[in-house]
PDB file of C-alpha atoms in Angstrom:
ATOM      1  CA  MET S   1      81.812 117.688  45.757  1.00  0.00           C
ATOM      2  CA  GLN S   2      82.615 114.988  43.426  1.00  0.00           C
ATOM      3  CA  HIS S   3      83.206 111.467  45.044  1.00  0.00           C
ATOM      4  CA  THR S   4      85.831 108.456  43.430  1.00  0.00           C
ATOM      5  CA  VAL S   5      85.008 104.663  43.660  1.00  0.00           C
ATOM      6  CA  VAL S   6      87.107 102.603  42.290  1.00  0.00           C
ATOM      7  CA  GLU S   7      86.200  99.388  42.640  1.00  0.00           C
ATOM      8  CA  ARG S   8      87.496  95.741  41.088  1.00  0.00           C
ATOM      9  CA  GLU S   9      85.515  91.601  41.147  1.00  0.00           C
ATOM     10  CA  LEU S  10      87.562  88.742  41.567  1.00  0.00           C
ATOM     11  CA  GLU S  11      87.591  85.428  42.313  1.00  0.00           C
ATOM     12  CA  LEU S  12      89.156  85.373  45.992  1.00  0.00           C
ATOM     13  CA  ARG S  13      89.038  81.829  46.768  1.00  0.00           C
ATOM     14  CA  LEU S  14      88.127  79.937  50.690  1.00  0.00           C
ATOM     15  CA  ILE S  15      90.506  78.250  51.977  1.00  0.00           C
ATOM     16  CA  LEU S  16      89.055  75.403  54.386  1.00  0.00           C
ATOM     17  CA  SER S  17      91.588  73.255  54.698  1.00  0.00           C
ATOM     18  CA  PRO S  18      95.083  73.494  53.463  1.00  0.00           C
ATOM     19  CA  GLU S  19      94.651  71.023  50.262  1.00  0.00           C
ATOM     20  CA  HIS S  20      91.035  72.188  50.563  1.00  0.00           C
ATOM     21  CA  SER S  21      89.193  75.983  48.593  1.00  0.00           C
ATOM     22  CA  ILE S  22      86.690  77.071  46.689  1.00  0.00           C
ATOM     23  CA  PRO S  23      86.423  80.446  44.052  1.00  0.00           C
ATOM     24  CA  VAL S  24      84.108  82.137  45.856  1.00  0.00           C
ATOM     25  CA  PRO S  25      82.999  85.708  43.943  1.00  0.00           C
ATOM     26  CA  ALA S  26      84.269  89.292  45.393  1.00  0.00           C
ATOM     27  CA  ARG S  27      83.889  92.745  45.066  1.00  0.00           C
ATOM     28  CA  LEU S  28      87.178  94.864  46.694  1.00  0.00           C
ATOM     29  CA  GLY S  29      85.681  98.656  47.153  1.00  0.00           C
ATOM     30  CA  TYR S  30      87.143 102.483  47.615  1.00  0.00           C
ATOM     31  CA  ARG S  31      85.816 105.137  48.574  1.00  0.00           C
ATOM     32  CA  SER S  32      86.548 108.619  48.332  1.00  0.00           C
ATOM     33  CA  ASP S  33      83.989 110.001  51.026  1.00  0.00           C
ATOM     34  CA  ASP S  34      85.252 106.990  52.949  1.00  0.00           C
ATOM     35  CA  PRO S  35      88.892 107.754  52.427  1.00  0.00           C
ATOM     36  CA  PHE S  36      90.830 105.725  55.062  1.00  0.00           C
ATOM     37  CA  ALA S  37      88.886 102.069  54.897  1.00  0.00           C
ATOM     38  CA  VAL S  38      88.171  99.677  52.262  1.00  0.00           C
ATOM     39  CA  HIS S  39      85.493  97.373  51.600  1.00  0.00           C
ATOM     40  CA  VAL S  40      85.433  93.437  50.533  1.00  0.00           C
ATOM     41  CA  ILE S  41      82.352  92.571  49.927  1.00  0.00           C
ATOM     42  CA  PHE S  42      81.393  87.946  49.198  1.00  0.00           C
ATOM     43  CA  HIS S  43      79.101  85.938  49.290  1.00  0.00           C
ATOM     44  CA  ILE S  44      79.680  82.169  51.184  1.00  0.00           C
ATOM     45  CA  ASN S  45      76.421  79.932  51.329  1.00  0.00           C
ATOM     46  CA  SER S  46      74.165  82.914  52.568  1.00  0.00           C
ATOM     47  CA  GLU S  47      71.453  84.683  51.490  1.00  0.00           C
ATOM     48  CA  GLN S  48      73.377  87.856  52.507  1.00  0.00           C
ATOM     49  CA  PRO S  49      76.821  89.114  51.270  1.00  0.00           C
ATOM     50  CA  VAL S  50      79.422  89.060  53.434  1.00  0.00           C
ATOM     51  CA  HIS S  51      80.710  92.742  53.901  1.00  0.00           C
ATOM     52  CA  TRP S  52      84.274  94.054  56.288  1.00  0.00           C
ATOM     53  CA  THR S  53      85.273  97.034  56.023  1.00  0.00           C
ATOM     54  CA  PHE S  54      89.307  97.777  57.679  1.00  0.00           C
ATOM     55  CA  ALA S  55      91.909 100.362  57.164  1.00  0.00           C
ATOM     56  CA  ARG S  56      93.042 100.793  53.560  1.00  0.00           C
ATOM     57  CA  GLU S  57      96.569 101.267  55.112  1.00  0.00           C
ATOM     58  CA  LEU S  58      96.268  97.327  56.600  1.00  0.00           C
ATOM     59  CA  LEU S  59      95.859  96.149  52.806  1.00  0.00           C
ATOM     60  CA  VAL S  60      98.197  98.059  51.176  1.00  0.00           C
ATOM     61  CA  GLU S  61     101.269  97.059  53.841  1.00  0.00           C
ATOM     62  CA  GLY S  62      99.760  93.834  54.222  1.00  0.00           C
ATOM     63  CA  VAL S  63     100.617  93.391  50.270  1.00  0.00           C
ATOM     64  CA  PHE S  64     104.393  93.242  50.676  1.00  0.00           C
ATOM     65  CA  ARG S  65     104.552  92.027  54.697  1.00  0.00           C
ATOM     66  CA  PRO S  66     102.015  90.072  57.336  1.00  0.00           C
ATOM     67  CA  CYS S  67     100.640  93.172  59.496  1.00  0.00           C
ATOM     68  CA  GLY S  68      97.434  93.482  61.066  1.00  0.00           C
ATOM     69  CA  ASN S  69      96.568  92.141  64.222  1.00  0.00           C
ATOM     70  CA  GLY S  70      92.707  91.157  66.493  1.00  0.00           C
ATOM     71  CA  ASP S  71      90.270  90.386  63.944  1.00  0.00           C
ATOM     72  CA  VAL S  72      91.697  91.995  60.116  1.00  0.00           C
ATOM     73  CA  ARG S  73      95.173  90.436  60.082  1.00  0.00           C
ATOM     74  CA  VAL S  74      96.849  90.346  55.757  1.00  0.00           C
ATOM     75  CA  TRP S  75     100.127  88.536  55.162  1.00  0.00           C
ATOM     76  CA  PRO S  76     101.440  87.826  51.774  1.00  0.00           C
ATOM     77  CA  THR S  77     102.888  83.813  50.144  1.00  0.00           C
ATOM     78  CA  LYS S  78     103.143  81.851  47.544  1.00  0.00           C
ATOM     79  CA  SER S  79     100.259  79.503  46.602  1.00  0.00           C
ATOM     80  CA  GLN S  80     100.960  77.657  43.616  1.00  0.00           C
ATOM     81  CA  GLY S  81     104.570  79.609  42.075  1.00  0.00           C
ATOM     82  CA  ARG S  82     101.903  82.486  42.036  1.00  0.00           C
ATOM     83  CA  SER S  83     101.881  85.279  44.714  1.00  0.00           C
ATOM     84  CA  VAL S  84      98.619  85.639  46.791  1.00  0.00           C
ATOM     85  CA  VAL S  85      97.352  87.258  49.902  1.00  0.00           C
ATOM     86  CA  LEU S  86      96.002  85.823  51.925  1.00  0.00           C
ATOM     87  CA  MET S  87      93.437  87.692  54.171  1.00  0.00           C
ATOM     88  CA  ALA S  88      92.377  85.554  58.468  1.00  0.00           C
ATOM     89  CA  LEU S  89      89.117  87.434  59.072  1.00  0.00           C
ATOM     90  CA  SER S  90      86.970  86.307  62.393  1.00  0.00           C
ATOM     91  CA  SER S  91      84.135  87.802  64.188  1.00  0.00           C
ATOM     92  CA  PRO S  92      81.772  86.275  66.235  1.00  0.00           C
ATOM     93  CA  ASP S  93      79.761  84.820  63.480  1.00  0.00           C
ATOM     94  CA  GLY S  94      83.208  82.740  62.388  1.00  0.00           C
ATOM     95  CA  ASP S  95      86.538  82.964  60.948  1.00  0.00           C
ATOM     96  CA  ALA S  96      87.649  83.211  57.365  1.00  0.00           C
ATOM     97  CA  LEU S  97      90.650  82.563  55.276  1.00  0.00           C
ATOM     98  CA  LEU S  98      90.797  84.084  52.281  1.00  0.00           C
ATOM     99  CA  GLU S  99      93.187  84.007  49.030  1.00  0.00           C
ATOM    100  CA  ALA S 100      94.019  86.713  46.242  1.00  0.00           C
ATOM    101  CA  PRO S 101      95.608  86.821  43.606  1.00  0.00           C
ATOM    102  CA  ALA S 102      98.036  89.740  44.449  1.00  0.00           C
ATOM    103  CA  ALA S 103      98.561  91.706  41.262  1.00  0.00           C
ATOM    104  CA  GLN S 104      94.859  92.483  40.708  1.00  0.00           C
ATOM    105  CA  VAL S 105      94.607  93.324  44.192  1.00  0.00           C
ATOM    106  CA  SER S 106      97.858  95.721  44.115  1.00  0.00           C
ATOM    107  CA  ALA S 107      96.623  97.437  40.453  1.00  0.00           C
ATOM    108  CA  TRP S 108      93.458  97.493  42.486  1.00  0.00           C
ATOM    109  CA  LEU S 109      95.130  99.105  45.127  1.00  0.00           C
ATOM    110  CA  GLU S 110      97.401 101.739  43.127  1.00  0.00           C
ATOM    111  CA  ARG S 111      93.886 102.792  41.208  1.00  0.00           C
ATOM    112  CA  THR S 112      92.757 103.475  45.077  1.00  0.00           C
ATOM    113  CA  LEU S 113      96.331 105.351  46.047  1.00  0.00           C
ATOM    114  CA  ARG S 114      95.806 107.067  42.967  1.00  0.00           C
ATOM    115  CA  ALA S 115      92.591 108.734  43.660  1.00  0.00           C
ATOM    116  CA  VAL S 116      93.381 109.682  46.861  1.00  0.00           C
ATOM    117  CA  PRO S 117      97.266 109.455  47.352  1.00  0.00           C
ATOM    118  CA  PRO S 118      98.432 108.631  50.877  1.00  0.00           C
ATOM    119  CA  GLY S 119      98.265 111.404  53.198  1.00  0.00           C
ATOM    120  CA  THR S 120      95.850 113.732  52.113  1.00  0.00           C
ATOM    121  CA  GLU S 121      92.956 111.209  53.498  1.00  0.00           C
ATOM    122  CA  GLY S 122      91.900 114.277  55.413  1.00  0.00           C
ATOM    123  CA  GLU S 123      91.302 117.326  53.040  1.00  0.00           C
ATOM    124  CA  GLN S 124      88.501 114.350  51.358  1.00  0.00           C
ATOM    125  CA  LEU S 125      86.606 114.841  54.785  1.00  0.00           C
ATOM    126  CA  GLY S 126      86.985 118.721  54.667  1.00  0.00           C
ATOM    127  CA  LEU S 127      87.876 118.176  58.417  1.00  0.00           C
ATOM    128  CA  ASP S 128      89.691 121.092  57.746  1.00  0.00           C
ATOM    129  CA  GLU S 129      87.059 123.508  56.112  1.00  0.00           C
ATOM    130  CA  GLY S 130      84.501 121.875  59.151  1.00  0.00           C
ATOM    131  CA  LEU S 131      87.388 122.980  61.690  1.00  0.00           C
ATOM    132  CA  ALA S 132      88.053 126.655  60.324  1.00  0.00           C
ATOM    133  CA  GLU S 133      84.122 126.916  60.010  1.00  0.00           C
ATOM    134  CA  LEU S 134      84.095 126.116  63.323  1.00  0.00           C
ATOM    135  CA  LEU S 135      86.602 128.113  64.623  1.00  0.00           C
ATOM    136  CA  ALA S 136      85.556 130.968  62.887  1.00  0.00           C
ATOM    137  CA  GLN S 137      82.481 131.451  64.591  1.00  0.00           C
TER     138      GLN S 137
END
């Protein structure tokens, strides 16, 4: 089965304080063989890239309204007149507040939604065929 990969390089901003932020090169990734998840990979003063995976649905909703709780929260806002999406990430290693350009995130999400429309994620995993096979035995 052919898998679709939808990636996008973009520059996020790591918010250090209300007045200070630094650019962070990042890559958004989506794979049709892992259809419920999105992957964000970025470098912050570390040898190894930082890799976060969370629900695609969370990011889709977060472009429009605040959502999420716990480790990942996403919400839209304005920064210097531009529409941005903020992602608050928490882990035992620390917390990060990242700002992403809303238009670029939305365009990339649209590509993922065309690749795997909402509600069809289960079909991508072949769960139905696997279940039918199990029950037939």
